PDB file of C-alpha atoms in Angstrom:
ATOM      1  CA  MET C   1       2.948  -8.053  -3.637  1.00 94.00           C
ATOM      2  CA  LEU C   2       1.308  -5.490  -5.951  1.00 97.00           C
ATOM      3  CA  GLN C   3      -2.149  -3.969  -5.783  1.00 97.00           C
ATOM      4  CA  VAL C   4      -3.243  -1.340  -8.291  1.00 98.00           C
ATOM      5  CA  GLU C   5      -6.656  -0.009  -7.320  1.00 97.00           C
ATOM      6  CA  ASN C   6      -8.899   2.061  -9.622  1.00 97.00           C
ATOM      7  CA  VAL C   7      -6.032   4.021 -11.193  1.00 98.00           C
ATOM      8  CA  THR C   8      -6.865   6.773 -13.670  1.00 97.00           C
ATOM      9  CA  VAL C   9      -4.378   8.843 -15.683  1.00 97.00           C
ATOM     10  CA  ARG C  10      -5.255  11.773 -17.931  1.00 96.00           C
ATOM     11  CA  PHE C  11      -3.107  13.753 -20.347  1.00 94.00           C
ATOM     12  CA  GLY C  12      -5.094  16.913 -20.956  1.00 91.00           C
ATOM     13  CA  GLY C  13      -8.458  15.777 -22.218  1.00 90.00           C
ATOM     14  CA  VAL C  14      -7.262  12.246 -23.009  1.00 94.00           C
ATOM     15  CA  THR C  15      -7.833   9.464 -20.496  1.00 96.00           C
ATOM     16  CA  ALA C  16      -4.857   7.152 -20.964  1.00 96.00           C
ATOM     17  CA  VAL C  17      -5.744   4.789 -18.097  1.00 97.00           C
ATOM     18  CA  ASP C  18      -9.341   4.572 -16.947  1.00 97.00           C
ATOM     19  CA  ASP C  19     -10.170   3.108 -13.517  1.00 97.00           C
ATOM     20  CA  VAL C  20      -7.770   0.170 -13.867  1.00 97.00           C
ATOM     21  CA  SER C  21      -7.240  -2.370 -11.078  1.00 97.00           C
ATOM     22  CA  LEU C  22      -4.823  -5.304 -11.144  1.00 97.00           C
ATOM     23  CA  ASP C  23      -2.551  -7.287  -8.866  1.00 96.00           C
ATOM     24  CA  ALA C  24       0.565  -9.443  -9.013  1.00 96.00           C
ATOM     25  CA  GLN C  25       1.432 -12.231  -6.579  1.00 96.00           C
ATOM     26  CA  SER C  26       4.833 -13.357  -5.338  1.00 96.00           C
ATOM     27  CA  GLY C  27       6.037 -16.486  -7.114  1.00 96.00           C
ATOM     28  CA  GLU C  28       3.910 -15.817 -10.194  1.00 97.00           C
ATOM     29  CA  ILE C  29       4.205 -14.104 -13.578  1.00 98.00           C
ATOM     30  CA  THR C  30       1.272 -11.838 -14.383  1.00 98.00           C
ATOM     31  CA  GLY C  31       0.683 -10.579 -17.911  1.00 97.00           C
ATOM     32  CA  LEU C  32      -0.488  -7.126 -18.973  1.00 97.00           C
ATOM     33  CA  ILE C  33      -1.358  -7.104 -22.653  1.00 95.00           C
ATOM     34  CA  GLY C  34      -3.297  -5.095 -25.215  1.00 93.00           C
ATOM     35  CA  PRO C  35      -2.854  -3.178 -28.471  1.00 92.00           C
ATOM     36  CA  ASN C  36      -0.478  -0.240 -28.852  1.00 91.00           C
ATOM     37  CA  GLY C  37      -1.770   2.787 -26.985  1.00 91.00           C
ATOM     38  CA  ALA C  38      -3.840   0.698 -24.588  1.00 94.00           C
ATOM     39  CA  GLY C  39      -2.181   2.225 -21.519  1.00 95.00           C
ATOM     40  CA  LYS C  40       0.200  -0.566 -20.505  1.00 95.00           C
ATOM     41  CA  THR C  41       3.406   1.461 -20.184  1.00 93.00           C
ATOM     42  CA  THR C  42       1.515   4.320 -18.541  1.00 96.00           C
ATOM     43  CA  THR C  43       0.269   1.841 -15.955  1.00 96.00           C
ATOM     44  CA  PHE C  44       3.856   0.690 -15.410  1.00 95.00           C
ATOM     45  CA  ASN C  45       4.930   4.304 -14.936  1.00 95.00           C
ATOM     46  CA  VAL C  46       2.244   4.800 -12.297  1.00 97.00           C
ATOM     47  CA  ILE C  47       3.378   1.669 -10.439  1.00 97.00           C
ATOM     48  CA  CYS C  48       7.029   2.748 -10.256  1.00 94.00           C
ATOM     49  CA  GLY C  49       6.287   6.434  -9.632  1.00 95.00           C
ATOM     50  CA  LEU C  50       7.238   7.996 -12.948  1.00 95.00           C
ATOM     51  CA  GLN C  51       3.660   9.063 -13.689  1.00 95.00           C
ATOM     52  CA  GLU C  52       1.161  10.597 -11.308  1.00 95.00           C
ATOM     53  CA  ALA C  53      -2.392   9.281 -11.342  1.00 96.00           C
ATOM     54  CA  VAL C  54      -5.392  11.574 -10.895  1.00 96.00           C
ATOM     55  CA  ALA C  55      -7.212   8.828  -8.998  1.00 97.00           C
ATOM     56  CA  GLY C  56      -6.526   5.418  -7.466  1.00 97.00           C
ATOM     57  CA  ARG C  57      -3.973   3.799  -5.185  1.00 97.00           C
ATOM     58  CA  VAL C  58      -0.851   1.651  -5.590  1.00 98.00           C
ATOM     59  CA  ARG C  59       0.331  -0.722  -2.861  1.00 97.00           C
ATOM     60  CA  VAL C  60       3.551  -2.738  -2.789  1.00 96.00           C
ATOM     61  CA  GLY C  61       3.797  -5.458  -0.183  1.00 94.00           C
ATOM     62  CA  GLY C  62       0.819  -3.898   1.567  1.00 94.00           C
ATOM     63  CA  VAL C  63       2.466  -0.455   1.746  1.00 96.00           C
ATOM     64  CA  ASP C  64       0.629   2.448   0.101  1.00 97.00           C
ATOM     65  CA  VAL C  65       3.207   4.006  -2.252  1.00 96.00           C
ATOM     66  CA  THR C  66       0.817   6.239  -4.206  1.00 96.00           C
ATOM     67  CA  GLU C  67       2.522   9.434  -3.048  1.00 94.00           C
ATOM     68  CA  GLN C  68       6.069   8.048  -2.919  1.00 95.00           C
ATOM     69  CA  LYS C  69       8.905   8.977  -5.276  1.00 94.00           C
ATOM     70  CA  PRO C  70      10.441   6.290  -7.541  1.00 93.00           C
ATOM     71  CA  HIS C  71      13.581   5.843  -5.416  1.00 90.00           C
ATOM     72  CA  LEU C  72      11.483   5.118  -2.322  1.00 91.00           C
ATOM     73  CA  ARG C  73       9.487   2.502  -4.221  1.00 93.00           C
ATOM     74  CA  ALA C  74      12.757   0.966  -5.387  1.00 90.00           C
ATOM     75  CA  ARG C  75      13.791   0.615  -1.745  1.00 88.00           C
ATOM     76  CA  LEU C  76      10.624  -1.400  -1.172  1.00 90.00           C
ATOM     77  CA  GLY C  77      11.760  -3.811  -3.874  1.00 91.00           C
ATOM     78  CA  VAL C  78      10.326  -2.417  -7.126  1.00 94.00           C
ATOM     79  CA  ALA C  79      12.546  -2.775 -10.219  1.00 93.00           C
ATOM     80  CA  ARG C  80      11.777  -2.490 -13.917  1.00 92.00           C
ATOM     81  CA  THR C  81      13.112  -2.717 -17.426  1.00 91.00           C
ATOM     82  CA  PHE C  82      12.061  -0.495 -20.294  1.00 88.00           C
ATOM     83  CA  GLN C  83      10.454  -1.009 -23.685  1.00 82.00           C
ATOM     84  CA  ARG C  84      13.314   0.945 -25.237  1.00 82.00           C
ATOM     85  CA  LEU C  85      16.679  -0.417 -24.163  1.00 83.00           C
ATOM     86  CA  GLU C  86      18.146   1.774 -21.429  1.00 84.00           C
ATOM     87  CA  VAL C  87      21.751   0.822 -20.665  1.00 88.00           C
ATOM     88  CA  PHE C  88      24.840   2.828 -19.770  1.00 87.00           C
ATOM     89  CA  GLY C  89      26.725   2.552 -23.048  1.00 84.00           C
ATOM     90  CA  SER C  90      30.097   3.668 -21.728  1.00 87.00           C
ATOM     91  CA  LEU C  91      30.139   1.038 -18.965  1.00 93.00           C
ATOM     92  CA  THR C  92      30.871  -2.660 -18.888  1.00 95.00           C
ATOM     93  CA  VAL C  93      28.173  -5.232 -18.257  1.00 96.00           C
ATOM     94  CA  ALA C  94      29.293  -5.634 -14.636  1.00 96.00           C
ATOM     95  CA  ASP C  95      29.350  -1.871 -14.075  1.00 96.00           C
ATOM     96  CA  ASN C  96      25.809  -1.559 -15.435  1.00 94.00           C
ATOM     97  CA  LEU C  97      24.701  -4.027 -12.777  1.00 95.00           C
ATOM     98  CA  ARG C  98      26.902  -2.430 -10.128  1.00 94.00           C
ATOM     99  CA  VAL C  99      25.014   0.873 -10.489  1.00 91.00           C
ATOM    100  CA  ALA C 100      21.846  -0.871  -9.301  1.00 90.00           C
ATOM    101  CA  ALA C 101      23.574  -2.967  -6.645  1.00 91.00           C
ATOM    102  CA  GLU C 102      25.211   0.052  -5.022  1.00 87.00           C
ATOM    103  CA  ALA C 103      21.935   1.998  -5.008  1.00 79.00           C
ATOM    104  CA  ARG C 104      20.329  -0.542  -2.694  1.00 72.00           C
ATOM    105  CA  THR C 105      19.872   0.466   0.936  1.00 59.00           C
ATOM    106  CA  ASP C 106      20.043  -3.034   2.442  1.00 68.00           C
ATOM    107  CA  PRO C 107      23.385  -3.129   4.295  1.00 67.00           C
ATOM    108  CA  THR C 108      23.292  -6.885   4.845  1.00 76.00           C
ATOM    109  CA  THR C 109      24.308  -7.815   1.292  1.00 75.00           C
ATOM    110  CA  ASP C 110      27.582  -6.800  -0.295  1.00 86.00           C
ATOM    111  CA  PRO C 111      27.007  -5.052  -3.657  1.00 90.00           C
ATOM    112  CA  GLU C 112      29.626  -7.233  -5.333  1.00 92.00           C
ATOM    113  CA  THR C 113      27.783 -10.330  -4.160  1.00 92.00           C
ATOM    114  CA  ALA C 114      24.583  -8.951  -5.677  1.00 92.00           C
ATOM    115  CA  VAL C 115      26.373  -8.259  -8.969  1.00 95.00           C
ATOM    116  CA  ARG C 116      27.893 -11.741  -9.150  1.00 94.00           C
ATOM    117  CA  HIS C 117      24.546 -13.345  -8.364  1.00 93.00           C
ATOM    118  CA  ALA C 118      22.713 -11.319 -11.026  1.00 95.00           C
ATOM    119  CA  LEU C 119      25.375 -12.072 -13.645  1.00 96.00           C
ATOM    120  CA  ALA C 120      25.148 -15.784 -12.903  1.00 94.00           C
ATOM    121  CA  ARG C 121      21.340 -15.754 -12.731  1.00 93.00           C
ATOM    122  CA  THR C 122      21.038 -14.251 -16.207  1.00 93.00           C
ATOM    123  CA  GLY C 123      23.850 -16.355 -17.703  1.00 92.00           C
ATOM    124  CA  ILE C 124      26.047 -13.409 -18.689  1.00 93.00           C
ATOM    125  CA  ALA C 125      28.899 -13.784 -16.187  1.00 96.00           C
ATOM    126  CA  HIS C 126      31.306 -14.449 -19.068  1.00 95.00           C
ATOM    127  CA  LEU C 127      30.489 -10.971 -20.426  1.00 95.00           C
ATOM    128  CA  ALA C 128      31.124  -9.116 -17.166  1.00 96.00           C
ATOM    129  CA  GLU C 129      33.974  -6.978 -18.540  1.00 96.00           C
ATOM    130  CA  ALA C 130      32.510  -6.462 -22.019  1.00 94.00           C
ATOM    131  CA  ARG C 131      31.361  -3.002 -23.063  1.00 93.00           C
ATOM    132  CA  VAL C 132      27.617  -2.997 -23.584  1.00 92.00           C
ATOM    133  CA  THR C 133      27.969  -1.003 -26.805  1.00 90.00           C
ATOM    134  CA  ASN C 134      29.452  -4.126 -28.412  1.00 85.00           C
ATOM    135  CA  LEU C 135      26.547  -6.422 -27.536  1.00 90.00           C
ATOM    136  CA  PRO C 136      23.527  -7.453 -29.655  1.00 91.00           C
ATOM    137  CA  THR C 137      19.951  -6.799 -28.590  1.00 88.00           C
ATOM    138  CA  GLY C 138      19.369 -10.251 -27.119  1.00 87.00           C
ATOM    139  CA  LEU C 139      22.259  -9.874 -24.706  1.00 91.00           C
ATOM    140  CA  LEU C 140      21.369  -6.282 -23.887  1.00 92.00           C
ATOM    141  CA  ARG C 141      17.940  -7.474 -22.745  1.00 91.00           C
ATOM    142  CA  LEU C 142      19.726  -9.789 -20.324  1.00 93.00           C
ATOM    143  CA  VAL C 143      21.935  -6.915 -19.140  1.00 94.00           C
ATOM    144  CA  GLU C 144      18.811  -4.886 -18.369  1.00 93.00           C
ATOM    145  CA  LEU C 145      17.260  -7.815 -16.549  1.00 94.00           C
ATOM    146  CA  GLY C 146      20.501  -8.442 -14.660  1.00 94.00           C
ATOM    147  CA  ARG C 147      20.643  -4.806 -13.588  1.00 94.00           C
ATOM    148  CA  ALA C 148      17.105  -5.055 -12.245  1.00 94.00           C
ATOM    149  CA  LEU C 149      17.981  -8.250 -10.374  1.00 94.00           C
ATOM    150  CA  ALA C 150      21.115  -6.661  -8.890  1.00 93.00           C
ATOM    151  CA  ALA C 151      18.801  -4.357  -6.958  1.00 91.00           C
ATOM    152  CA  GLU C 152      17.380  -7.487  -5.295  1.00 91.00           C
ATOM    153  CA  PRO C 153      13.729  -6.708  -6.084  1.00 92.00           C
ATOM    154  CA  ARG C 154      10.557  -8.316  -4.814  1.00 94.00           C
ATOM    155  CA  LEU C 155       8.459  -6.915  -7.682  1.00 96.00           C
ATOM    156  CA  LEU C 156       9.868  -6.993 -11.214  1.00 96.00           C
ATOM    157  CA  LEU C 157       8.216  -4.953 -13.983  1.00 96.00           C
ATOM    158  CA  LEU C 158       9.249  -6.033 -17.485  1.00 96.00           C
ATOM    159  CA  ASP C 159       8.203  -3.819 -20.405  1.00 93.00           C
ATOM    160  CA  GLU C 160       8.429  -5.817 -23.659  1.00 91.00           C
ATOM    161  CA  PRO C 161      11.573  -7.763 -22.713  1.00 91.00           C
ATOM    162  CA  GLY C 162      11.091 -10.115 -25.669  1.00 88.00           C
ATOM    163  CA  SER C 163      11.441  -7.336 -28.239  1.00 85.00           C
ATOM    164  CA  GLY C 164      14.316  -8.069 -30.609  1.00 82.00           C
ATOM    165  CA  LEU C 165      14.844 -11.648 -29.425  1.00 85.00           C
ATOM    166  CA  ASN C 166      14.975 -14.590 -31.829  1.00 87.00           C
ATOM    167  CA  ASP C 167      13.089 -17.835 -31.167  1.00 90.00           C
ATOM    168  CA  VAL C 168      15.926 -19.508 -29.263  1.00 90.00           C
ATOM    169  CA  GLU C 169      16.574 -16.424 -27.123  1.00 88.00           C
ATOM    170  CA  THR C 170      12.852 -16.082 -26.409  1.00 91.00           C
ATOM    171  CA  GLU C 171      12.581 -19.677 -25.204  1.00 93.00           C
ATOM    172  CA  ARG C 172      15.594 -19.281 -22.926  1.00 91.00           C
ATOM    173  CA  PHE C 173      14.175 -16.025 -21.614  1.00 92.00           C
ATOM    174  CA  ALA C 174      10.869 -17.740 -20.852  1.00 94.00           C
ATOM    175  CA  GLU C 175      12.665 -20.432 -18.856  1.00 94.00           C
ATOM    176  CA  LEU C 176      14.569 -17.784 -16.910  1.00 94.00           C
ATOM    177  CA  LEU C 177      11.392 -15.876 -16.053  1.00 95.00           C
ATOM    178  CA  LEU C 178       9.692 -19.026 -14.813  1.00 96.00           C
ATOM    179  CA  ASP C 179      12.725 -19.774 -12.638  1.00 94.00           C
ATOM    180  CA  LEU C 180      12.776 -16.256 -11.203  1.00 94.00           C
ATOM    181  CA  ALA C 181       9.158 -16.575 -10.149  1.00 95.00           C
ATOM    182  CA  ALA C 182       9.220 -20.184  -8.922  1.00 94.00           C
ATOM    183  CA  GLU C 183      12.689 -20.377  -7.378  1.00 90.00           C
ATOM    184  CA  ASP C 184      13.372 -16.782  -6.332  1.00 91.00           C
ATOM    185  CA  GLY C 185       9.774 -15.993  -5.364  1.00 93.00           C
ATOM    186  CA  LEU C 186       9.577 -12.780  -7.373  1.00 95.00           C
ATOM    187  CA  ALA C 187       6.326 -11.187  -8.398  1.00 97.00           C
ATOM    188  CA  VAL C 188       6.728 -10.476 -12.124  1.00 97.00           C
ATOM    189  CA  LEU C 189       4.446  -8.163 -14.109  1.00 97.00           C
ATOM    190  CA  LEU C 190       5.057  -8.637 -17.832  1.00 97.00           C
ATOM    191  CA  VAL C 191       4.047  -6.315 -20.676  1.00 95.00           C
ATOM    192  CA  GLU C 192       4.701  -8.139 -23.923  1.00 93.00           C
ATOM    193  CA  HIS C 193       3.409  -8.286 -27.512  1.00 90.00           C
ATOM    194  CA  ASP C 194       4.759 -11.804 -28.044  1.00 92.00           C
ATOM    195  CA  VAL C 195       1.478 -13.568 -27.290  1.00 92.00           C
ATOM    196  CA  GLU C 196       3.051 -17.027 -27.305  1.00 93.00           C
ATOM    197  CA  LEU C 197       5.559 -15.946 -24.651  1.00 94.00           C
ATOM    198  CA  VAL C 198       2.800 -14.456 -22.500  1.00 95.00           C
ATOM    199  CA  MET C 199       0.631 -17.556 -22.767  1.00 95.00           C
ATOM    200  CA  GLU C 200       3.588 -19.798 -21.919  1.00 95.00           C
ATOM    201  CA  VAL C 201       4.796 -18.079 -18.753  1.00 96.00           C
ATOM    202  CA  CYS C 202       1.842 -16.213 -17.232  1.00 97.00           C
ATOM    203  CA  SER C 203      -0.551 -17.704 -14.704  1.00 96.00           C
ATOM    204  CA  ASN C 204      -2.894 -14.708 -14.870  1.00 97.00           C
ATOM    205  CA  ILE C 205      -3.355 -12.045 -17.549  1.00 97.00           C
ATOM    206  CA  HIS C 206      -4.932  -8.573 -17.547  1.00 97.00           C
ATOM    207  CA  VAL C 207      -5.992  -7.049 -20.879  1.00 96.00           C
ATOM    208  CA  LEU C 208      -6.223  -3.316 -21.574  1.00 96.00           C
ATOM    209  CA  ASP C 209      -7.886  -1.601 -24.515  1.00 95.00           C
ATOM    210  CA  PHE C 210      -8.174   2.178 -24.932  1.00 94.00           C
ATOM    211  CA  GLY C 211      -7.078   2.609 -21.315  1.00 95.00           C
ATOM    212  CA  SER C 212      -9.698   0.325 -19.789  1.00 96.00           C
ATOM    213  CA  LYS C 213      -9.373  -3.231 -18.539  1.00 97.00           C
ATOM    214  CA  ILE C 214     -11.563  -5.472 -20.658  1.00 96.00           C
ATOM    215  CA  ALA C 215     -10.586  -8.890 -19.316  1.00 96.00           C
ATOM    216  CA  GLU C 216      -8.696 -10.813 -16.665  1.00 96.00           C
ATOM    217  CA  GLY C 217      -8.064 -14.531 -16.398  1.00 96.00           C
ATOM    218  CA  THR C 218      -5.891 -17.525 -17.122  1.00 97.00           C
ATOM    219  CA  PRO C 219      -4.259 -17.901 -20.553  1.00 96.00           C
ATOM    220  CA  ALA C 220      -7.030 -20.299 -21.600  1.00 95.00           C
ATOM    221  CA  GLN C 221      -9.721 -17.858 -20.504  1.00 96.00           C
ATOM    222  CA  ILE C 222      -8.038 -14.943 -22.268  1.00 95.00           C
ATOM    223  CA  LYS C 223      -7.682 -16.906 -25.505  1.00 93.00           C
ATOM    224  CA  ALA C 224     -11.387 -17.751 -25.437  1.00 92.00           C
ATOM    225  CA  ASN C 225     -12.565 -14.228 -24.561  1.00 93.00           C
ATOM    226  CA  GLU C 226     -14.409 -12.731 -27.530  1.00 92.00           C
ATOM    227  CA  MET C 227     -13.718  -9.125 -26.466  1.00 92.00           C
ATOM    228  CA  VAL C 228      -9.991  -9.842 -26.312  1.00 93.00           C
ATOM    229  CA  GLN C 229     -10.074 -11.581 -29.691  1.00 91.00           C
ATOM    230  CA  ALA C 230     -11.801  -8.601 -31.249  1.00 90.00           C
ATOM    231  CA  ALA C 231      -9.564  -5.982 -29.621  1.00 86.00           C
ATOM    232  CA  TYR C 232      -6.186  -7.666 -29.803  1.00 85.00           C
ATOM    233  CA  LEU C 233      -5.604 -11.368 -30.298  1.00 74.00           C
ATOM    234  CA  GLY C 234      -7.756 -12.197 -33.302  1.00 68.00           C
ATOM    235  CA  SER C 235      -9.309 -15.637 -33.704  1.00 47.00           C
ATOM    236  CA  GLU C 236      -6.164 -17.342 -35.015  1.00 46.00           C
ATOM    237  CA  VAL C 237      -4.695 -17.886 -31.518  1.00 45.00           C
ATOM    238  CA  VAL C 238      -7.711 -19.841 -30.263  1.00 40.00           C
TER     239      VAL C 238
END
Protein backbone atom coordinates (compact mmCIF):
# COMPACT_ATOMS: atom_id res chain seq x y z
CA MET A 1 0.00 0.00 0.00
CA LEU A 2 2.88 2.39 0.79
CA GLN A 3 6.35 2.54 -0.71
CA VAL A 4 8.81 5.23 0.35
CA GLU A 5 11.93 5.01 -1.79
CA ASN A 6 15.23 6.75 -0.98
CA VAL A 7 13.61 9.91 0.39
CA THR A 8 15.85 12.79 1.44
CA VAL A 9 14.74 16.05 3.07
CA ARG A 10 16.99 19.01 3.84
CA PHE A 11 16.30 22.18 5.80
CA GLY A 12 19.08 24.52 4.75
CA GLY A 13 22.29 22.71 5.53
CA VAL A 14 20.61 20.15 7.80
CA THR A 15 19.63 16.77 6.40
CA ALA A 16 16.50 15.82 8.35
CA VAL A 17 15.80 12.60 6.41
CA ASP A 18 18.65 10.87 4.63
CA ASP A 19 17.93 8.33 1.87
CA VAL A 20 15.14 6.60 3.80
CA SER A 21 13.12 3.72 2.32
CA LEU A 22 10.23 1.92 4.00
CA ASP A 23 6.92 0.27 3.18
CA ALA A 24 3.61 -0.57 4.81
CA GLN A 25 1.34 -3.46 3.83
CA SER A 26 -2.45 -3.67 3.89
CA GLY A 27 -3.72 -5.59 6.91
CA GLU A 28 -0.60 -4.85 8.96
CA ILE A 29 0.66 -2.28 11.46
CA THR A 30 4.15 -1.01 10.70
CA GLY A 31 6.15 0.89 13.29
CA LEU A 32 8.40 3.90 12.73
CA ILE A 33 10.42 4.64 15.85
CA GLY A 34 13.51 6.50 16.99
CA PRO A 35 14.64 9.27 19.33
CA ASN A 36 13.31 12.82 19.16
CA GLY A 37 14.61 14.59 16.08
CA ALA A 38 15.21 11.35 14.19
CA GLY A 39 13.05 12.44 11.25
CA LYS A 40 9.87 10.46 11.89
CA THR A 41 7.33 13.28 11.60
CA THR A 42 9.21 14.76 8.65
CA THR A 43 8.89 11.39 6.92
CA PHE A 44 5.16 11.42 7.67
CA ASN A 45 4.90 14.90 6.18
CA VAL A 46 6.60 13.71 3.00
CA ILE A 47 4.20 10.77 2.72
CA CYS A 48 1.07 12.92 3.00
CA GLY A 49 2.43 15.82 0.93
CA LEU A 50 3.03 18.46 3.57
CA GLN A 51 6.80 18.41 3.04
CA GLU A 52 8.67 18.29 -0.24
CA ALA A 53 11.61 15.92 -0.55
CA VAL A 54 14.75 16.84 -2.47
CA ALA A 55 15.12 13.24 -3.61
CA GLY A 56 13.17 9.98 -3.60
CA ARG A 57 9.70 8.75 -4.49
CA VAL A 58 6.46 7.99 -2.63
CA ARG A 59 3.91 5.50 -3.96
CA VAL A 60 0.46 4.75 -2.55
CA GLY A 61 -1.28 1.67 -3.87
CA GLY A 62 1.24 1.59 -6.70
CA VAL A 63 0.51 5.19 -7.73
CA ASP A 64 3.43 7.64 -7.72
CA VAL A 65 2.23 10.56 -5.56
CA THR A 66 5.59 12.30 -5.16
CA GLU A 67 4.43 15.43 -6.97
CA GLN A 68 0.81 15.35 -5.77
CA LYS A 69 -0.78 17.79 -3.33
CA PRO A 70 -2.08 16.52 0.04
CA HIS A 71 -5.76 16.59 -0.99
CA LEU A 72 -5.03 14.38 -4.01
CA ARG A 73 -3.22 11.87 -1.80
CA ALA A 74 -6.19 11.91 0.56
CA ARG A 75 -8.42 10.94 -2.37
CA LEU A 76 -6.21 7.90 -2.88
CA GLY A 77 -6.94 6.86 0.70
CA VAL A 78 -4.22 8.53 2.80
CA ALA A 79 -5.32 9.81 6.23
CA ARG A 80 -3.33 10.82 9.29
CA THR A 81 -3.45 12.04 12.85
CA PHE A 82 -1.01 14.47 14.39
CA GLN A 83 1.45 14.40 17.28
CA ARG A 84 -0.18 17.55 18.63
CA LEU A 85 -3.93 17.17 18.92
CA GLU A 86 -5.64 18.88 15.99
CA VAL A 87 -9.41 19.03 16.47
CA PHE A 88 -12.04 21.64 15.65
CA GLY A 89 -12.75 22.93 19.14
CA SER A 90 -15.99 24.71 18.32
CA LEU A 91 -17.58 21.59 16.78
CA THR A 92 -19.17 18.49 18.22
CA VAL A 93 -17.53 15.09 17.97
CA ALA A 94 -19.84 14.11 15.10
CA ASP A 95 -19.17 17.36 13.24
CA ASN A 96 -15.42 16.82 13.54
CA LEU A 97 -15.87 13.49 11.78
CA ARG A 98 -18.37 14.94 9.32
CA VAL A 99 -15.73 17.38 8.01
CA ALA A 100 -13.65 14.41 6.85
CA ALA A 101 -16.61 12.38 5.60
CA GLU A 102 -17.90 15.20 3.42
CA ALA A 103 -14.45 15.84 1.95
CA ARG A 104 -14.36 12.37 0.41
CA THR A 105 -14.89 12.13 -3.34
CA ASP A 106 -16.39 8.62 -3.39
CA PRO A 107 -20.07 9.15 -4.26
CA THR A 108 -21.08 5.59 -3.42
CA THR A 109 -21.06 6.08 0.36
CA ASP A 110 -23.28 8.53 2.18
CA PRO A 111 -21.23 10.84 4.45
CA GLU A 112 -23.60 10.22 7.35
CA THR A 113 -23.05 6.49 6.99
CA ALA A 114 -19.29 7.07 7.13
CA VAL A 115 -19.68 9.20 10.26
CA ARG A 116 -21.85 6.63 12.04
CA HIS A 117 -19.44 3.84 11.14
CA ALA A 118 -16.40 5.78 12.39
CA LEU A 119 -18.15 6.72 15.64
CA ALA A 120 -19.09 3.10 16.26
CA ARG A 121 -15.66 1.79 15.22
CA THR A 122 -13.88 4.00 17.75
CA GLY A 123 -16.46 3.47 20.51
CA ILE A 124 -17.43 7.13 20.84
CA ALA A 125 -20.95 7.07 19.37
CA HIS A 126 -22.36 8.08 22.76
CA LEU A 127 -20.32 11.31 22.54
CA ALA A 128 -21.53 12.29 19.07
CA GLU A 129 -23.16 15.56 20.19
CA ALA A 130 -20.55 16.49 22.81
CA ARG A 131 -18.32 19.50 22.23
CA VAL A 132 -14.73 18.38 21.84
CA THR A 133 -13.51 21.18 24.11
CA ASN A 134 -15.09 19.32 27.03
CA LEU A 135 -13.29 16.03 26.41
CA PRO A 136 -10.08 14.66 28.00
CA THR A 137 -7.01 13.75 25.98
CA GLY A 138 -7.80 10.04 25.77
CA LEU A 139 -11.14 10.69 24.12
CA LEU A 140 -9.73 13.40 21.87
CA ARG A 141 -7.26 10.85 20.49
CA LEU A 142 -10.25 8.71 19.55
CA VAL A 143 -11.96 11.71 17.95
CA GLU A 144 -8.87 12.27 15.80
CA LEU A 145 -8.76 8.61 14.86
CA GLY A 146 -12.49 8.62 14.12
CA ARG A 147 -12.09 11.64 11.87
CA ALA A 148 -9.37 9.85 9.94
CA LEU A 149 -11.55 6.76 9.60
CA ALA A 150 -14.52 8.84 8.41
CA ALA A 151 -12.48 9.60 5.30
CA GLU A 152 -12.49 5.84 4.60
CA PRO A 153 -8.71 5.53 4.20
CA ARG A 154 -6.62 2.66 2.90
CA LEU A 155 -3.42 4.00 4.51
CA LEU A 156 -3.57 5.38 8.05
CA LEU A 157 -0.66 7.42 9.43
CA LEU A 158 -0.71 7.76 13.22
CA ASP A 159 1.74 10.21 14.82
CA GLU A 160 2.12 9.38 18.53
CA PRO A 161 -1.53 8.43 19.10
CA GLY A 162 -0.69 6.97 22.52
CA SER A 163 0.51 10.29 23.91
CA GLY A 164 -1.51 11.26 26.98
CA LEU A 165 -3.25 7.89 27.33
CA ASN A 166 -3.29 5.95 30.59
CA ASP A 167 -2.57 2.21 30.74
CA VAL A 168 -6.19 1.14 30.28
CA GLU A 169 -6.74 3.54 27.37
CA THR A 170 -3.49 2.40 25.75
CA GLU A 171 -4.51 -1.26 25.91
CA ARG A 172 -7.92 -0.52 24.39
CA PHE A 173 -6.27 1.57 21.70
CA ALA A 174 -3.91 -1.30 20.88
CA GLU A 175 -6.86 -3.66 20.46
CA LEU A 176 -8.60 -1.17 18.18
CA LEU A 177 -5.52 -0.77 15.99
CA LEU A 178 -5.14 -4.52 15.62
CA ASP A 179 -8.80 -4.76 14.62
CA LEU A 180 -8.47 -1.98 12.06
CA ALA A 181 -5.59 -3.78 10.40
CA ALA A 182 -6.92 -7.34 10.61
CA GLU A 183 -10.65 -6.77 10.08
CA ASP A 184 -10.74 -3.59 7.99
CA GLY A 185 -7.59 -4.36 6.00
CA LEU A 186 -5.97 -0.98 6.61
CA ALA A 187 -2.28 -0.37 6.21
CA VAL A 188 -1.25 1.44 9.41
CA LEU A 189 2.05 3.29 9.84
CA LEU A 190 2.60 4.10 13.52
CA VAL A 191 5.02 6.63 15.01
CA GLU A 192 5.05 6.10 18.76
CA HIS A 193 7.38 6.52 21.76
CA ASP A 194 5.47 3.96 23.82
CA VAL A 195 7.79 1.06 23.03
CA GLU A 196 5.52 -1.52 24.66
CA LEU A 197 2.62 -0.43 22.44
CA VAL A 198 4.79 -0.62 19.33
CA MET A 199 6.11 -4.07 20.19
CA GLU A 200 2.59 -5.32 20.92
CA VAL A 201 0.86 -4.23 17.71
CA CYS A 202 3.51 -3.97 14.99
CA SER A 203 4.50 -6.82 12.69
CA ASN A 204 7.42 -4.87 11.22
CA ILE A 205 9.36 -1.89 12.57
CA HIS A 206 11.64 0.70 10.95
CA VAL A 207 14.07 2.63 13.16
CA LEU A 208 15.42 6.10 12.38
CA ASP A 209 18.32 7.90 14.04
CA PHE A 210 19.63 11.32 12.98
CA GLY A 211 17.55 11.08 9.80
CA SER A 212 18.88 7.72 8.65
CA LYS A 213 17.32 4.28 8.89
CA ILE A 214 19.47 2.11 11.11
CA ALA A 215 17.31 -1.01 11.36
CA GLU A 216 14.24 -2.83 10.10
CA GLY A 217 12.68 -6.04 11.35
CA THR A 218 10.21 -7.80 13.59
CA PRO A 219 9.76 -6.64 17.20
CA ALA A 220 12.05 -9.44 18.38
CA GLN A 221 14.74 -8.46 15.89
CA ILE A 222 14.49 -4.78 16.81
CA LYS A 223 14.75 -5.54 20.53
CA ALA A 224 17.91 -7.57 19.92
CA ASN A 225 19.55 -5.04 17.58
CA GLU A 226 22.57 -3.49 19.30
CA MET A 227 22.46 -0.31 17.19
CA VAL A 228 18.84 0.26 18.16
CA GLN A 229 19.60 -0.40 21.83
CA ALA A 230 22.41 2.13 21.76
CA ALA A 231 20.47 4.79 19.85
CA TYR A 232 17.04 4.47 21.40
CA LEU A 233 15.77 1.47 23.32
CA GLY A 234 18.52 0.83 25.84
CA SER A 235 19.24 -2.68 27.10
CA GLU A 236 16.39 -2.79 29.62
CA VAL A 237 13.77 -3.75 27.00
CA VAL A 238 15.63 -6.88 25.88
